CSV table of C-alpha atoms in Angstrom, one decimal:
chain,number,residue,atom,x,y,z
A,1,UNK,CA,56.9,129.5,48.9
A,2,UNK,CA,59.4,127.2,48.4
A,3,UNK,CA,60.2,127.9,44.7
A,4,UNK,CA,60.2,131.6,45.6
A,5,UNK,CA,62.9,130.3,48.6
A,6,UNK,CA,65.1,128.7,45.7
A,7,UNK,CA,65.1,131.9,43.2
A,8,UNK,CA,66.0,134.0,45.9
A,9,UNK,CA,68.7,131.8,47.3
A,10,UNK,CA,69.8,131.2,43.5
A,11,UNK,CA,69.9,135.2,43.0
A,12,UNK,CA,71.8,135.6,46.2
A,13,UNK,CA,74.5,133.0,44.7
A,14,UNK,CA,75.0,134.9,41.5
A,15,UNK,CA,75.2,138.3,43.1
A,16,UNK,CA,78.3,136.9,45.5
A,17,UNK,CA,79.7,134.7,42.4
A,18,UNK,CA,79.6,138.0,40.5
A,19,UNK,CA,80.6,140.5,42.8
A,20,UNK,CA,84.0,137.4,44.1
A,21,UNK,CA,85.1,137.8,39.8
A,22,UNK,CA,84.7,141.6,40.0
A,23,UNK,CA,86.7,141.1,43.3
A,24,UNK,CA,89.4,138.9,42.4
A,25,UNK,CA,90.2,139.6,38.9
A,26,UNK,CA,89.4,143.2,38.3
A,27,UNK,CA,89.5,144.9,41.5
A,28,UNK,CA,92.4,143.0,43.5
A,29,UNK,CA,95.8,144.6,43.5
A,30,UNK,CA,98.5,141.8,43.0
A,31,UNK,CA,98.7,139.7,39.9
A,32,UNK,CA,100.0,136.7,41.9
A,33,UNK,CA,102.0,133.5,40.9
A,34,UNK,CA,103.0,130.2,42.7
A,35,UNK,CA,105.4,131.0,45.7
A,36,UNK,CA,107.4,127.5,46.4
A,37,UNK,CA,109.4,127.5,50.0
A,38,UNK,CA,110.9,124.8,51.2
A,39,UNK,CA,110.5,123.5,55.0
A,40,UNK,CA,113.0,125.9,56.6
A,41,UNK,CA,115.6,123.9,58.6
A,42,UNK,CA,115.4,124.3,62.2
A,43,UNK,CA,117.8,124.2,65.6
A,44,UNK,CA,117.1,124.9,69.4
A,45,UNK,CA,118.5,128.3,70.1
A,46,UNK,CA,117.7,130.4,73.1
A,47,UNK,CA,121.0,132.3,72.7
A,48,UNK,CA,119.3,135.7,72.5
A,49,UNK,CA,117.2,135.2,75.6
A,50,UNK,CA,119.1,137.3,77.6
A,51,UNK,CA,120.0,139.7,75.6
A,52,UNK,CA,119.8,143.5,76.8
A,53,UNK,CA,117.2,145.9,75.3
A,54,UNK,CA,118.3,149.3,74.5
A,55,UNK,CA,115.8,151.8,74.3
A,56,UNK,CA,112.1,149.7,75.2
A,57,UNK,CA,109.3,151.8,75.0
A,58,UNK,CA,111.5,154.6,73.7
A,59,UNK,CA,112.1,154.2,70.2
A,60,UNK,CA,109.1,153.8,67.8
A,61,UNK,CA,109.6,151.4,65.3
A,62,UNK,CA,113.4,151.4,65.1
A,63,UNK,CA,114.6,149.4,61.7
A,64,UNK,CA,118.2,149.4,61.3
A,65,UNK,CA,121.2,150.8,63.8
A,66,UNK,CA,124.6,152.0,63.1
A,67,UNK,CA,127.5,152.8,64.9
A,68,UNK,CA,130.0,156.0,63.8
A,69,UNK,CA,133.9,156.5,64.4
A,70,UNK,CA,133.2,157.8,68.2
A,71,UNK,CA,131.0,154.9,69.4
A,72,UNK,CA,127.7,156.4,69.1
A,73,UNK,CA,124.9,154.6,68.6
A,74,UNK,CA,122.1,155.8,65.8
A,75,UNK,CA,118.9,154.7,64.9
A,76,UNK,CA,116.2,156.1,62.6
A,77,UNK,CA,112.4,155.7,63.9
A,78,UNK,CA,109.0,155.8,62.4
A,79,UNK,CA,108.3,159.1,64.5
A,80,UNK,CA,110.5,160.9,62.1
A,81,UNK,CA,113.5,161.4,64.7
A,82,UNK,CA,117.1,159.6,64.5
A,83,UNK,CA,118.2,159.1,67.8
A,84,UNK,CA,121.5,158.5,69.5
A,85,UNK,CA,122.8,156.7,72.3
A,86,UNK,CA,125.3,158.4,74.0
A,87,UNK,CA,128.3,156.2,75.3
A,88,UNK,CA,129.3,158.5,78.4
A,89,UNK,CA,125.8,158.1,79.7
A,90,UNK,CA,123.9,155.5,78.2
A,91,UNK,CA,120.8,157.6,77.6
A,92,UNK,CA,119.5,158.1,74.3
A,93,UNK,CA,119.0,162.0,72.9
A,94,UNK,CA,116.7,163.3,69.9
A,95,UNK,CA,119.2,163.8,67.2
A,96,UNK,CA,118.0,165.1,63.9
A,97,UNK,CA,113.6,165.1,62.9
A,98,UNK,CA,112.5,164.5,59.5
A,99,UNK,CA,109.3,165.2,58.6
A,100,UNK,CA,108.5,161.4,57.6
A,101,UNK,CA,106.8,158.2,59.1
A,102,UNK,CA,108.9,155.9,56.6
A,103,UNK,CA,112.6,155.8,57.8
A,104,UNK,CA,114.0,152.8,57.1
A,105,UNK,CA,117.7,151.7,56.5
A,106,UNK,CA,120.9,153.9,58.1
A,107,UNK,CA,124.5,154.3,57.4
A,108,UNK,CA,127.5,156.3,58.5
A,109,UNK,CA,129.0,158.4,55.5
A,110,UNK,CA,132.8,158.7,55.0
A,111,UNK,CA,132.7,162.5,55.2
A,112,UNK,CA,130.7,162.6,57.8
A,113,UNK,CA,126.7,162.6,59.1
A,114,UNK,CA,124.6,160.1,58.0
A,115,UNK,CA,122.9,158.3,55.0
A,116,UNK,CA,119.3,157.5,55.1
A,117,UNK,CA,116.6,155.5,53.4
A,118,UNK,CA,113.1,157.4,53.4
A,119,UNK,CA,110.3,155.4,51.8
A,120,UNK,CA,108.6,158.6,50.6
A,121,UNK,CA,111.5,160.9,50.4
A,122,UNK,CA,114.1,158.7,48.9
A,123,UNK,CA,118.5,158.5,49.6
A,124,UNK,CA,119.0,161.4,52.2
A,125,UNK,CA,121.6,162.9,53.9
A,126,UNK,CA,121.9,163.8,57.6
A,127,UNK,CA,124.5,166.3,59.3
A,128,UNK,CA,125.3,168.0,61.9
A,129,UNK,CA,125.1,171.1,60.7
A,130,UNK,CA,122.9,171.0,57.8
A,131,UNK,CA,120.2,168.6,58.3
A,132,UNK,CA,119.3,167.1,55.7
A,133,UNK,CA,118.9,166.8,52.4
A,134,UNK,CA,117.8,164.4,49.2
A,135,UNK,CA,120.6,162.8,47.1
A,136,UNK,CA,118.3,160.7,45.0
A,137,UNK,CA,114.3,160.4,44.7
A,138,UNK,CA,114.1,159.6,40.7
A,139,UNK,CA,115.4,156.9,38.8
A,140,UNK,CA,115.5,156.8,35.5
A,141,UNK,CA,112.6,159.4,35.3
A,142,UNK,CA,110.3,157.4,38.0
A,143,UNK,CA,110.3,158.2,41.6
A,144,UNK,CA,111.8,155.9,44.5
A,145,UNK,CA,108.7,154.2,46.0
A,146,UNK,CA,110.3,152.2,48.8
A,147,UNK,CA,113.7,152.5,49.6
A,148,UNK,CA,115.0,150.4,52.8
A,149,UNK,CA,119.0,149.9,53.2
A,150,UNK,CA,122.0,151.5,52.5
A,151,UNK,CA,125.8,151.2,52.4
A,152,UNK,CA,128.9,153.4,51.6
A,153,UNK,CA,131.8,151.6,50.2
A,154,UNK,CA,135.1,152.9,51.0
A,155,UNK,CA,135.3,154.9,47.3
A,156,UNK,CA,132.4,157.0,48.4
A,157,UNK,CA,129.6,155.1,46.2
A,158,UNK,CA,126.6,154.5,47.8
A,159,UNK,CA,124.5,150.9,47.4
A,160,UNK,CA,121.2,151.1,48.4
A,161,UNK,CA,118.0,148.6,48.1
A,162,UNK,CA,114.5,149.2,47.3
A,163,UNK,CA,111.9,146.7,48.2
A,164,UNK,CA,109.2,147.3,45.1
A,165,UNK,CA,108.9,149.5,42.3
A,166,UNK,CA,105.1,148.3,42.1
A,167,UNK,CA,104.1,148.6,46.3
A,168,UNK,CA,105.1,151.4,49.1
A,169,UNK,CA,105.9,150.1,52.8
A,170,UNK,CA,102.0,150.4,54.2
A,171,UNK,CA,101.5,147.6,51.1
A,172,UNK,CA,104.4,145.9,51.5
A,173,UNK,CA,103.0,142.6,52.4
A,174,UNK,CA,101.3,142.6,48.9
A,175,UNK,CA,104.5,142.2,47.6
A,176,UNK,CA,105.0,138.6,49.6
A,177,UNK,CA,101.5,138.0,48.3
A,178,UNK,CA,102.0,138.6,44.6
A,179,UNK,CA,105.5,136.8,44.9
A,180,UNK,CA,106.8,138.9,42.1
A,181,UNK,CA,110.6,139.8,42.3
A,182,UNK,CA,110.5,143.6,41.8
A,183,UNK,CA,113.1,144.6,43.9
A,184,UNK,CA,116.4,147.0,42.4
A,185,UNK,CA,119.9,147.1,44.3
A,186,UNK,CA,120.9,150.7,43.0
A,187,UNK,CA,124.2,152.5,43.0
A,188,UNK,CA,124.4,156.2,43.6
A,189,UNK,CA,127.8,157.8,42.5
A,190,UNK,CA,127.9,161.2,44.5
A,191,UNK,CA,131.1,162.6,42.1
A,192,UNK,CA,128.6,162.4,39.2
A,193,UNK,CA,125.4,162.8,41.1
A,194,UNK,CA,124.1,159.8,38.8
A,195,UNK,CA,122.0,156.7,40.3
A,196,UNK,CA,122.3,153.2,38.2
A,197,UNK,CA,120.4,150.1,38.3
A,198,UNK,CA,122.6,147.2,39.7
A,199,UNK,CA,120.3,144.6,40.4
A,200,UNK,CA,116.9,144.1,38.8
A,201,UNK,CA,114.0,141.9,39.2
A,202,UNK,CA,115.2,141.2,43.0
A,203,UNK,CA,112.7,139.7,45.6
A,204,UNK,CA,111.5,141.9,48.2
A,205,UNK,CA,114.9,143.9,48.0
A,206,UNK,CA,115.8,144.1,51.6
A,207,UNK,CA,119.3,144.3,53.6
A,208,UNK,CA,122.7,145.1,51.8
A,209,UNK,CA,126.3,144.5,52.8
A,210,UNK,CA,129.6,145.4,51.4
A,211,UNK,CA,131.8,142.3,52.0
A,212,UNK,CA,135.4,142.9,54.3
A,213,UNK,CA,137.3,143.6,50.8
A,214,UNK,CA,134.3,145.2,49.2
A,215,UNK,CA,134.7,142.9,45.9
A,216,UNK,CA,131.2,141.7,46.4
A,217,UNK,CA,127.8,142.8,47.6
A,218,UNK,CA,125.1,140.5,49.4
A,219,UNK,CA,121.3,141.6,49.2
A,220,UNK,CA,118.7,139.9,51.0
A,221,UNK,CA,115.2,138.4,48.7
A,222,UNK,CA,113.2,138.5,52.3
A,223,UNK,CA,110.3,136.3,50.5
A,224,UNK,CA,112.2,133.8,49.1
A,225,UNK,CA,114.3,133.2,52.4
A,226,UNK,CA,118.0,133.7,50.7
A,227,UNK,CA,120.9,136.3,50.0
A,228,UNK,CA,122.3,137.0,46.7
A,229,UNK,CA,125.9,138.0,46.5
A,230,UNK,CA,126.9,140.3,43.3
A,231,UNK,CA,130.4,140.5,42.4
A,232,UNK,CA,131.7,144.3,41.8
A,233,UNK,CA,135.3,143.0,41.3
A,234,UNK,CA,137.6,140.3,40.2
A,235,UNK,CA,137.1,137.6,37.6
A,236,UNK,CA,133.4,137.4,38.3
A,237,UNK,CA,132.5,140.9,38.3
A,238,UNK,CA,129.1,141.6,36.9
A,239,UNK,CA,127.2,138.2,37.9
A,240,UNK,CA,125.4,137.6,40.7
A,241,UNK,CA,124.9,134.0,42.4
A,242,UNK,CA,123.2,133.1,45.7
A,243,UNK,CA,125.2,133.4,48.4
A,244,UNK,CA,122.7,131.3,50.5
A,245,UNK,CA,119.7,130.0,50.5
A,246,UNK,CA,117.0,128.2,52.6
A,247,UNK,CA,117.1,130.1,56.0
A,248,UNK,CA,115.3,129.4,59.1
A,249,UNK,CA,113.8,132.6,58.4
A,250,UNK,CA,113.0,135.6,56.1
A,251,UNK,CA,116.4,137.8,56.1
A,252,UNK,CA,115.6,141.1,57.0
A,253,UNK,CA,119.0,143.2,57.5
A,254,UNK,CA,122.6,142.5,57.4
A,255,UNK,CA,125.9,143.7,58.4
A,256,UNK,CA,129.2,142.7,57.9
A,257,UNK,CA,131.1,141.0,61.1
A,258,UNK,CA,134.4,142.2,62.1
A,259,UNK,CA,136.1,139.0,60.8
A,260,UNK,CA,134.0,139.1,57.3
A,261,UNK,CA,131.4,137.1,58.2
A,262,UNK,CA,127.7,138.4,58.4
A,263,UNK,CA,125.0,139.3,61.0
A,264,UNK,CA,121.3,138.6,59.2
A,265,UNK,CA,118.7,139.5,61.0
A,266,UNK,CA,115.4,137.1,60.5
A,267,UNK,CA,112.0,137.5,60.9
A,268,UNK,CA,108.8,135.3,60.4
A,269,UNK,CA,107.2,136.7,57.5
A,270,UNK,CA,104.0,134.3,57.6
A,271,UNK,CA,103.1,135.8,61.5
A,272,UNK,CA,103.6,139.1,60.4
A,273,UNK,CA,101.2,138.5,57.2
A,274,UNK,CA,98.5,137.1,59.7
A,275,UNK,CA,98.5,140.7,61.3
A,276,UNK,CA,97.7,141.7,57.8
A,277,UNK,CA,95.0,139.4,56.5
A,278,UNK,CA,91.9,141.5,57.1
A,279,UNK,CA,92.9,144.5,55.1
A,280,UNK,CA,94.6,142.2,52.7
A,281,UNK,CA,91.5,140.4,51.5
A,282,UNK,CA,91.2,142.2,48.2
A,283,UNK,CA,95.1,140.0,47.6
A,284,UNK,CA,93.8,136.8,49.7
A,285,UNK,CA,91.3,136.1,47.3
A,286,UNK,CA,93.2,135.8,44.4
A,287,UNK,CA,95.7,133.8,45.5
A,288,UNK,CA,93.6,130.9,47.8
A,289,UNK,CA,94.9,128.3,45.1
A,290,UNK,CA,98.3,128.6,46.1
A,291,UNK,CA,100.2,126.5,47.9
A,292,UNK,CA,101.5,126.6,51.4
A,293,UNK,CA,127.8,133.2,56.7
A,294,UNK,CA,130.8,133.2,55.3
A,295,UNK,CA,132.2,134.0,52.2
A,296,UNK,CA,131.0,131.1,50.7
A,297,UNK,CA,127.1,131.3,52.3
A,298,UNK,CA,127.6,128.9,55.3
A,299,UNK,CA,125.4,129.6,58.1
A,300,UNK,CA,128.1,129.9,61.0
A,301,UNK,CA,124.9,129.9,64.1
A,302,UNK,CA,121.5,130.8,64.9
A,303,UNK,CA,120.2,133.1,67.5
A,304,UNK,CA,116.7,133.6,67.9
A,305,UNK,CA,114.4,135.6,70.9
A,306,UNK,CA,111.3,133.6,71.8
């Protein structure tokens, strides 16, 4: 009875040993290597306590907001709509629908309307009278999988990020797992109607901000809690150096201050993960070895909502 005991026990060990290596190397989506953070620095903040909410329980999902020339307040939602907030009355209005869960980044264009990032769709553009339509969905013969912020400099070019050329936004956290930098900052020139590669090999490709005299670009690498700043003019045009690094949080968005300095949104990217974990088991696995401003990149203060 015993021995019978042990070969069953031993043939149940096998079969999970055997079906874990099927599971982790064969089967798991991310080919994951060593992500190194160091301890974030911290400060007591409670500046954004009492801040005011526009839109609670209105506005599904809202990632990014911009304001246009009149005042008006636009956001782009995961319901498909972009909504506006009026300033005469305060109440917000359906503006344009698009027939897509996977808006992301907005921007005001120079001529008008709107520019938005569509996970799915790719670069649109939103009017007023047209709707809207696609201004890029292929680069370089392969299809935008994950576009997420946008900007419009002043000569009418068009910087936009996208997160992963390997994951789409519903896998997005496998991208923080693998810890591979496949981001792309990409520039769409709407004279020529062509889309270049600016940046490459970017982590987790996230916000994007013209600076005050537009001769650089800052881009935020969410997973590896820093901003990379890429020169477009002067003697250093072409290179690309961090900006800063080592934030209290993951940087998210960003948008340039009035007096040139830079709003960063943060978020926690390790509680966000745990909402994750169950479905990301398949990526868990593999990786169980691991381990755990201004111009110049100062960060000027931090506000943070508990």
């Amino acid at each position: 009875m015993a021995s019978n005991l042990i070969r069953v026990s031993t043939s149940l060990v096998l079969v999970v040993l055997v079906a874990l290596t099927v599971q982790i190397f064969y089967i798991s989506p991310i080919d994951p290597v060593l992500l190194d953070i160091k301890p974030a620095p911290s400060t007591k903040d409670n500046q954004l306590q009492n801040i005011i909410k526009l839109g609670e329980g209105l506005l599904k999902e809202p990632e990014d907001v911009v304001v246009d020339k009149e005042g008006t307040l636009y956001t782009a939602t995961r319901d498909g709509w972009i909504k506006r907030l009026r300033r005469n009355n305060g109440k917000w209005e359906n503006w344009k629908h698009i027939d897509s869960h996977t808006l992301l980044g907005i921007a005001t264009a120079k001529e008008g309307g709107l520019i938005v990032c569509d996970t799915s769709k790719g670069l649109l553009k939103v009017t007023e009278e047209d709707g809207f339509s696609v201004l890029v969905s292929h680069v370089n013969g392969s299809q935008l999988r994950f576009a997420d912020d946008v900007i419009e400099g002043s000569n009418g070019n068009v910087y936009f990020s996208v997160v992963s050329t390997k994951f789409d936004l519903q896998d997005w956290y496998l991208d923080v797992l693998e810890a591979r930098p496949r981001g792309q900052v990409l520039k769409y020139n709407p004279t020529s109607n062509e889309t270049v590669i600016v940046l490459d090999n970017v982590a987790f490709a996230n916000g994007v901000a013209l600076s005050k005299d537009e001769d650089y670009l800052v881009v935020c690498e969410t997973w590896k809690y820093r901003c990379l700043r890429h020169w477009l003019e002067g003697a250093n045009k072409g290179t690309t150096d961090i900006f800063i690094e080592n934030l209290p949080g993951a940087p998210d968005n960003i948008n340039l201050a009035p007096d040139g300095s830079f709003w960063i949104a943060l978020i926690q990217v390790v509680a966000v993960l745990t909402r994750h974990w169950l479905t990301a088991g398949q990526a868990y696995d593999k990786i169980h070895g691991g381990k755990n401003g201004k111009r110049e990149g100062e960060c000027m203060d931090i506000r943070s909502a508990c």
